[in-house]
PDB file of C-alpha atoms and ligand atoms in Angstrom:
ATOM      1  CA  MET H   1     195.560 -98.765 149.202  1.00  0.00           C
ATOM      2  CA  LYS H   2     199.123 -97.585 149.018  1.00  0.00           C
ATOM      3  CA  ASN H   3     201.575 -99.102 146.599  1.00  0.00           C
ATOM      4  CA  LYS H   4     205.265 -98.824 145.844  1.00  0.00           C
ATOM      5  CA  ASN H   5     204.808 -96.562 142.828  1.00  0.00           C
ATOM      6  CA  ASP H   6     202.784 -93.975 144.675  1.00  0.00           C
ATOM      7  CA  PRO H   7     205.085 -90.922 145.145  1.00  0.00           C
ATOM      8  CA  ASP H   8     203.948 -90.578 148.762  1.00  0.00           C
ATOM      9  CA  THR H   9     204.915 -94.203 149.438  1.00  0.00           C
ATOM     10  CA  LYS H  10     208.355 -93.681 147.917  1.00  0.00           C
ATOM     11  CA  LEU H  11     209.023 -90.692 150.146  1.00  0.00           C
ATOM     12  CA  ARG H  12     207.909 -92.514 153.243  1.00  0.00           C
ATOM     13  CA  LEU H  13     209.842 -95.738 152.663  1.00  0.00           C
ATOM     14  CA  PRO H  14     213.401 -95.655 154.009  1.00  0.00           C
ATOM     15  CA  PRO H  15     216.071 -97.106 151.684  1.00  0.00           C
ATOM     16  CA  GLY H  16     215.951-100.875 151.219  1.00  0.00           C
ATOM     17  CA  GLN H  17     212.475-101.245 152.753  1.00  0.00           C
ATOM     18  CA  HIS H  18     209.239-102.560 151.230  1.00  0.00           C
ATOM     19  CA  LEU H  19     205.678-101.931 152.286  1.00  0.00           C
ATOM     20  CA  THR H  20     203.506-104.576 153.943  1.00  0.00           C
ATOM     21  CA  GLU H  21     199.832-104.393 154.868  1.00  0.00           C
ATOM     22  CA  ARG H  22     200.211-107.305 157.310  1.00  0.00           C
ATOM     23  CA  PHE H  23     201.639-106.953 160.769  1.00  0.00           C
ATOM     24  CA  PRO H  24     204.409-109.553 161.104  1.00  0.00           C
ATOM     25  CA  VAL H  25     205.209-110.863 164.600  1.00  0.00           C
ATOM     26  CA  LEU H  26     208.895-111.093 165.480  1.00  0.00           C
ATOM     27  CA  GLN H  27     210.859-111.898 168.608  1.00  0.00           C
ATOM     28  CA  LYS H  28     213.904-113.902 169.575  1.00  0.00           C
ATOM     29  CA  GLY H  29     211.935-116.879 170.949  1.00  0.00           C
ATOM     30  CA  THR H  30     208.299-117.621 171.656  1.00  0.00           C
ATOM     31  CA  VAL H  31     205.520-115.108 172.347  1.00  0.00           C
ATOM     32  CA  ALA H  32     205.497-114.143 176.032  1.00  0.00           C
ATOM     33  CA  HIS H  33     202.380-113.845 178.164  1.00  0.00           C
ATOM     34  CA  ILE H  34     202.145-111.412 181.077  1.00  0.00           C
ATOM     35  CA  ASP H  35     199.402-111.609 183.687  1.00  0.00           C
ATOM     36  CA  LYS H  36     197.847-108.136 183.753  1.00  0.00           C
ATOM     37  CA  GLY H  37     196.653-108.364 187.362  1.00  0.00           C
ATOM     38  CA  SER H  38     200.096-108.977 188.808  1.00  0.00           C
ATOM     39  CA  TYR H  39     201.982-106.836 186.271  1.00  0.00           C
ATOM     40  CA  SER H  40     204.361-104.205 187.562  1.00  0.00           C
ATOM     41  CA  LEU H  41     206.878-101.974 185.841  1.00  0.00           C
ATOM     42  CA  GLU H  42     210.034-101.216 187.781  1.00  0.00           C
ATOM     43  CA  ILE H  43     211.860 -97.984 186.909  1.00  0.00           C
ATOM     44  CA  ASP H  44     215.298 -97.484 188.439  1.00  0.00           C
ATOM     45  CA  GLY H  45     218.914 -96.483 187.831  1.00  0.00           C
ATOM     46  CA  GLU H  46     219.999 -92.861 187.337  1.00  0.00           C
ATOM     47  CA  VAL H  47     216.722 -91.204 188.400  1.00  0.00           C
ATOM     48  CA  GLU H  48     215.686 -89.002 191.333  1.00  0.00           C
ATOM     49  CA  GLN H  49     212.399 -90.878 191.790  1.00  0.00           C
ATOM     50  CA  PRO H  50     212.596 -94.655 191.214  1.00  0.00           C
ATOM     51  CA  MET H  51     209.086 -96.130 190.843  1.00  0.00           C
ATOM     52  CA  ILE H  52     207.144 -99.326 190.601  1.00  0.00           C
ATOM     53  CA  LEU H  53     203.919 -98.887 188.642  1.00  0.00           C
ATOM     54  CA  ALA H  54     201.004-101.286 188.232  1.00  0.00           C
ATOM     55  CA  LEU H  55     199.189-101.519 184.910  1.00  0.00           C
ATOM     56  CA  GLN H  56     196.187 -99.621 186.282  1.00  0.00           C
ATOM     57  CA  GLU H  57     198.452 -96.763 187.325  1.00  0.00           C
ATOM     58  CA  LEU H  58     200.032 -96.648 183.864  1.00  0.00           C
ATOM     59  CA  GLU H  59     196.551 -96.540 182.345  1.00  0.00           C
ATOM     60  CA  THR H  60     195.605 -93.483 184.372  1.00  0.00           C
ATOM     61  CA  LEU H  61     198.770 -91.764 183.111  1.00  0.00           C
ATOM     62  CA  LYS H  62     197.951 -92.235 179.409  1.00  0.00           C
ATOM     63  CA  ASP H  63     198.509 -88.951 177.615  1.00  0.00           C
ATOM     64  CA  ILE H  64     199.136 -89.601 173.932  1.00  0.00           C
ATOM     65  CA  GLU H  65     198.122 -91.306 170.689  1.00  0.00           C
ATOM     66  CA  ILE H  66     200.476 -91.564 167.748  1.00  0.00           C
ATOM     67  CA  VAL H  67     200.004 -92.692 164.138  1.00  0.00           C
ATOM     68  CA  GLU H  68     203.410 -93.649 162.785  1.00  0.00           C
ATOM     69  CA  ASP H  69     205.212 -95.723 160.164  1.00  0.00           C
ATOM     70  CA  ILE H  70     207.300 -98.580 161.555  1.00  0.00           C
ATOM     71  CA  HIS H  71     210.364-100.136 159.945  1.00  0.00           C
ATOM     72  CA  CYS H  72     211.757-103.601 160.665  1.00  0.00           C
ATOM     73  CA  VAL H  73     215.398-104.311 159.907  1.00  0.00           C
ATOM     74  CA  THR H  74     214.332-107.460 158.021  1.00  0.00           C
ATOM     75  CA  SER H  75     213.024-104.919 155.439  1.00  0.00           C
ATOM     76  CA  TRP H  76     209.277-104.659 155.967  1.00  0.00           C
ATOM     77  CA  SER H  77     207.686-101.328 156.770  1.00  0.00           C
ATOM     78  CA  LYS H  78     204.109-100.719 157.837  1.00  0.00           C
ATOM     79  CA  PHE H  79     202.455 -97.334 157.462  1.00  0.00           C
ATOM     80  CA  ASP H  80     200.074 -95.538 159.815  1.00  0.00           C
ATOM     81  CA  THR H  81     200.137 -97.811 162.852  1.00  0.00           C
ATOM     82  CA  LYS H  82     198.143 -96.302 165.709  1.00  0.00           C
ATOM     83  CA  TRP H  83     199.388 -96.636 169.286  1.00  0.00           C
ATOM     84  CA  GLY H  84     198.205 -95.135 172.556  1.00  0.00           C
ATOM     85  CA  GLY H  85     199.977 -94.827 175.880  1.00  0.00           C
ATOM     86  CA  LEU H  86     202.293 -92.761 177.914  1.00  0.00           C
ATOM     87  CA  SER H  87     204.836 -90.433 176.334  1.00  0.00           C
ATOM     88  CA  PHE H  88     208.379 -90.904 177.595  1.00  0.00           C
ATOM     89  CA  LYS H  89     208.307 -87.148 178.222  1.00  0.00           C
ATOM     90  CA  LYS H  90     205.574 -87.688 180.775  1.00  0.00           C
ATOM     91  CA  LEU H  91     207.355 -90.650 182.339  1.00  0.00           C
ATOM     92  CA  PHE H  92     210.541 -88.585 182.608  1.00  0.00           C
ATOM     93  CA  SER H  93     208.667 -85.754 184.345  1.00  0.00           C
ATOM     94  CA  MET H  94     207.703 -88.275 187.029  1.00  0.00           C
ATOM     95  CA  VAL H  95     210.938 -90.219 187.563  1.00  0.00           C
ATOM     96  CA  LYS H  96     213.236 -87.236 186.940  1.00  0.00           C
ATOM     97  CA  PRO H  97     216.325 -88.633 185.220  1.00  0.00           C
ATOM     98  CA  LYS H  98     219.586 -87.320 186.689  1.00  0.00           C
ATOM     99  CA  SER H  99     221.975 -85.450 184.384  1.00  0.00           C
ATOM    100  CA  SER H 100     224.113 -88.611 184.462  1.00  0.00           C
ATOM    101  CA  ALA H 101     221.349 -90.603 182.707  1.00  0.00           C
ATOM    102  CA  LEU H 102     222.400 -90.921 179.072  1.00  0.00           C
ATOM    103  CA  PHE H 103     220.876 -94.251 178.028  1.00  0.00           C
ATOM    104  CA  VAL H 104     217.694 -96.146 178.811  1.00  0.00           C
ATOM    105  CA  GLU H 105     217.592 -99.931 179.007  1.00  0.00           C
ATOM    106  CA  PHE H 106     214.376-101.900 178.572  1.00  0.00           C
ATOM    107  CA  LEU H 107     214.151-105.226 180.366  1.00  0.00           C
ATOM    108  CA  CYS H 108     211.572-107.653 179.020  1.00  0.00           C
ATOM    109  CA  ALA H 109     209.681-110.710 180.192  1.00  0.00           C
ATOM    110  CA  ASP H 110     210.910-112.989 177.386  1.00  0.00           C
ATOM    111  CA  ASP H 111     213.905-114.447 179.116  1.00  0.00           C
ATOM    112  CA  ARG H 112     215.286-111.042 180.169  1.00  0.00           C
ATOM    113  CA  PHE H 113     215.599-109.678 176.620  1.00  0.00           C
ATOM    114  CA  THR H 114     217.061-106.173 176.677  1.00  0.00           C
ATOM    115  CA  THR H 115     217.631-103.298 174.325  1.00  0.00           C
ATOM    116  CA  THR H 116     218.924 -99.782 174.983  1.00  0.00           C
ATOM    117  CA  VAL H 117     218.183 -96.381 173.460  1.00  0.00           C
ATOM    118  CA  PRO H 118     219.963 -93.024 173.951  1.00  0.00           C
ATOM    119  CA  ILE H 119     217.819 -90.912 176.290  1.00  0.00           C
ATOM    120  CA  ASP H 120     217.529 -88.055 173.767  1.00  0.00           C
ATOM    121  CA  ARG H 121     215.758 -90.370 171.310  1.00  0.00           C
ATOM    122  CA  LEU H 122     212.992 -90.839 173.866  1.00  0.00           C
ATOM    123  CA  LYS H 123     212.419 -87.116 174.369  1.00  0.00           C
ATOM    124  CA  ARG H 124     210.864 -86.844 170.921  1.00  0.00           C
ATOM    125  CA  GLU H 125     207.090 -86.387 170.740  1.00  0.00           C
ATOM    126  CA  ASN H 126     206.482 -89.734 168.983  1.00  0.00           C
ATOM    127  CA  ALA H 127     208.349 -92.079 171.365  1.00  0.00           C
ATOM    128  CA  ILE H 128     205.921 -93.763 173.740  1.00  0.00           C
ATOM    129  CA  LEU H 129     205.371 -96.516 176.239  1.00  0.00           C
ATOM    130  CA  ALA H 130     202.413 -98.061 174.455  1.00  0.00           C
ATOM    131  CA  LEU H 131     199.391 -99.715 176.065  1.00  0.00           C
ATOM    132  CA  THR H 132     197.053 -99.869 173.072  1.00  0.00           C
ATOM    133  CA  TYR H 133     197.265-100.751 169.372  1.00  0.00           C
ATOM    134  CA  GLU H 134     194.478 -99.545 167.082  1.00  0.00           C
ATOM    135  CA  GLY H 135     192.450 -98.594 170.146  1.00  0.00           C
ATOM    136  CA  GLU H 136     192.625-102.016 171.866  1.00  0.00           C
ATOM    137  CA  PRO H 137     194.940-103.282 174.608  1.00  0.00           C
ATOM    138  CA  ILE H 138     198.081-104.638 172.900  1.00  0.00           C
ATOM    139  CA  ASN H 139     197.828-108.411 172.501  1.00  0.00           C
ATOM    140  CA  ASP H 140     200.491-110.903 173.554  1.00  0.00           C
ATOM    141  CA  LYS H 141     201.959-111.238 170.062  1.00  0.00           C
ATOM    142  CA  HIS H 142     202.692-107.545 169.730  1.00  0.00           C
ATOM    143  CA  GLY H 143     204.153-107.179 173.205  1.00  0.00           C
ATOM    144  CA  GLY H 144     201.275-106.376 175.547  1.00  0.00           C
ATOM    145  CA  PRO H 145     200.422-105.170 178.055  1.00  0.00           C
ATOM    146  CA  VAL H 146     203.300-102.660 177.826  1.00  0.00           C
ATOM    147  CA  ARG H 147     205.763-102.136 174.975  1.00  0.00           C
ATOM    148  CA  ALA H 148     207.887 -99.319 173.630  1.00  0.00           C
ATOM    149  CA  VAL H 149     207.148 -97.743 170.265  1.00  0.00           C
ATOM    150  CA  ILE H 150     210.052 -95.694 168.943  1.00  0.00           C
ATOM    151  CA  PRO H 151     209.203 -95.151 165.272  1.00  0.00           C
ATOM    152  CA  ASP H 152     212.405 -93.274 164.391  1.00  0.00           C
ATOM    153  CA  LEU H 153     214.505 -96.415 164.957  1.00  0.00           C
ATOM    154  CA  TYR H 154     214.342 -99.905 163.441  1.00  0.00           C
ATOM    155  CA  PHE H 155     211.628-101.801 165.245  1.00  0.00           C
ATOM    156  CA  TYR H 156     213.985-104.071 167.224  1.00  0.00           C
ATOM    157  CA  LYS H 157     214.574-101.077 169.509  1.00  0.00           C
ATOM    158  CA  SER H 158     210.841-101.096 170.331  1.00  0.00           C
ATOM    159  CA  ALA H 159     210.908-103.570 173.210  1.00  0.00           C
ATOM    160  CA  LYS H 160     207.862-105.807 173.780  1.00  0.00           C
ATOM    161  CA  TRP H 161     206.669-107.149 177.188  1.00  0.00           C
ATOM    162  CA  ILE H 162     208.553-104.486 179.162  1.00  0.00           C
ATOM    163  CA  ILE H 163     208.911-105.191 182.895  1.00  0.00           C
ATOM    164  CA  GLY H 164     211.780-102.859 183.755  1.00  0.00           C
ATOM    165  CA  ILE H 165     213.282 -99.561 182.631  1.00  0.00           C
ATOM    166  CA  THR H 166     216.773 -98.672 183.858  1.00  0.00           C
ATOM    167  CA  PHE H 167     218.474 -95.315 183.304  1.00  0.00           C
ATOM    168  CA  LEU H 168     222.188 -95.777 182.627  1.00  0.00           C
ATOM    169  CA  LYS H 169     225.324 -93.650 182.631  1.00  0.00           C
ATOM    170  CA  GLU H 170     226.890 -95.820 179.966  1.00  0.00           C
ATOM    171  CA  ASP H 171     225.443 -97.807 177.122  1.00  0.00           C
ATOM    172  CA  ARG H 172     225.072-101.594 177.156  1.00  0.00           C
ATOM    173  CA  LEU H 173     224.409-103.739 174.125  1.00  0.00           C
ATOM    174  CA  GLY H 174     221.042-105.461 173.955  1.00  0.00           C
ATOM    175  CA  TYR H 175     220.101-108.888 172.616  1.00  0.00           C
ATOM    176  CA  TRP H 176     219.938-108.137 168.878  1.00  0.00           C
ATOM    177  CA  GLU H 177     222.786-105.655 169.106  1.00  0.00           C
ATOM    178  CA  ARG H 178     225.082-108.327 170.601  1.00  0.00           C
ATOM    179  CA  GLY H 179     223.993-110.539 167.735  1.00  0.00           C
ATOM    180  CA  GLY H 180     225.351-108.159 165.121  1.00  0.00           C
ATOM    181  CA  TYR H 181     222.604-105.601 164.576  1.00  0.00           C
ATOM    182  CA  SER H 182     223.395-101.893 164.717  1.00  0.00           C
ATOM    183  CA  ASN H 183     223.166-100.154 168.075  1.00  0.00           C
ATOM    184  CA  LYS H 184     222.229 -96.922 166.252  1.00  0.00           C
ATOM    185  CA  ALA H 185     219.421 -98.417 164.164  1.00  0.00           C
ATOM    186  CA  ASP H 186     218.354 -95.366 162.150  1.00  0.00           C
ATOM    187  CA  PRO H 187     216.324 -96.645 159.164  1.00  0.00           C
ATOM    188  CA  TRP H 188     216.877 -93.440 157.157  1.00  0.00           C
ATOM    189  CA  LYS H 189     220.642 -93.945 157.451  1.00  0.00           C
ATOM    190  CA  GLN H 190     220.154 -97.669 156.857  1.00  0.00           C
ATOM    191  CA  GLN H 191     222.112 -98.549 160.005  1.00  0.00           C
ATOM    192  CA  ARG H 192     221.288-102.262 160.014  1.00  0.00           C
ATOM    193  CA  TYR H 193     224.438-104.015 161.202  1.00  0.00           C
ATOM    194  CA  SER H 194     226.970-103.376 163.962  1.00  0.00           C
ATOM    195  CA  TYR H 195     229.887-103.209 161.535  1.00  0.00           C
ATOM    196  CA  GLN H 196     228.301 -99.979 160.239  1.00  0.00           C
ATOM    197  CA  ASP H 197     228.314 -98.291 163.686  1.00  0.00           C
TER     198      ASP H 197
HETATM  199  N1  MTE T   1     210.951-108.325 174.353  1.00  0.00           N
HETATM  200  C1  MTE T   1     211.257-108.336 173.068  1.00  0.00           C
HETATM  201  N2  MTE T   1     210.979-107.245 172.321  1.00  0.00           N
HETATM  202  C2  MTE T   1     211.264-107.228 171.009  1.00  0.00           C
HETATM  203  C3  MTE T   1     211.886-108.335 170.386  1.00  0.00           C
HETATM  204  C4  MTE T   1     212.183-109.471 171.199  1.00  0.00           C
HETATM  205  O1  MTE T   1     212.754-110.490 170.761  1.00  0.00           O
HETATM  206  N3  MTE T   1     211.841-109.431 172.524  1.00  0.00           N
HETATM  207  N4  MTE T   1     212.153-108.297 169.033  1.00  0.00           N
HETATM  208  C5  MTE T   1     212.175-106.988 168.363  1.00  0.00           C
HETATM  209  C6  MTE T   1     212.058-107.102 166.932  1.00  0.00           C
HETATM  210  S1  MTE T   1     213.375-107.818 166.137  1.00  0.00           S
HETATM  211  C7  MTE T   1     211.019-106.567 166.213  1.00  0.00           C
HETATM  212  S2  MTE T   1     211.051-106.451 164.527  1.00  0.00           S
HETATM  213  C8  MTE T   1     209.803-106.064 166.898  1.00  0.00           C
HETATM  214  C9  MTE T   1     208.593-106.772 166.333  1.00  0.00           C
HETATM  215  O2  MTE T   1     207.411-106.304 166.902  1.00  0.00           O
HETATM  216  P1  MTE T   1     206.051-106.960 166.424  1.00  0.00           P
HETATM  217  O3  MTE T   1     206.132-108.446 166.719  1.00  0.00           O
HETATM  218  O4  MTE T   1     204.974-106.255 167.177  1.00  0.00           O
HETATM  219  O5  MTE T   1     205.972-106.726 164.938  1.00  0.00           O
HETATM  220  O6  MTE T   1     209.870-106.298 168.297  1.00  0.00           O
HETATM  221  C10 MTE T   1     211.104-106.022 168.876  1.00  0.00           C
HETATM  222  N5  MTE T   1     210.950-106.111 170.300  1.00  0.00           N
HETATM  223 MO1   MO T   2     213.163-107.184 163.881  1.00  0.00          MO
END
């Protein structure tokens, strides 16, 4: 088991974070539940090919598994979490973002929660639209059936219960960002609060 004094652990923990073996559950309100049979993901905005995809279709598009450390702004980090799903790269090759698309907004089933991410952040190999956690469909608590996992940013940018993805010309603040959290959210730069942006 890893511990704080292990040199590897120290290198992997961003400043101000501590390691947990648990997997805390966090969201603004209560845990949402999405019916898998009637689920659809609507992708629109600044794209050549808007799409509506059912869960089964997303499953056939699965192309990647990642094992990544995740970092919550409340200071816990968890190492080596394993997620499977669809790389944003693959999704982009299908919907074809226009050159005007600079930000991506995730719309979620919990009372229309949103968060946005610069499009370039999603072109990295480890940013995915996740369908599985540790080899199993993602449960309700952790944002199933479809959530984002963007390990390079604090975990509040990793939207749970995603029902819509909109490509934007200009940025919009999301739920936590309007509440005072950083819109940049880089754990290695310790960008926790909006007054630091
Ligand atoms: N839809 C939605 N996604 C969300 C949130 C939320 O309130 N609603 N909270 C974020 C926050 S603050 C964190 S830390 C992570 C927590 O994910 P977990 O519950 O799987 O640990 O989800 C993020 N994604
Ligand atoms: Mo969070």
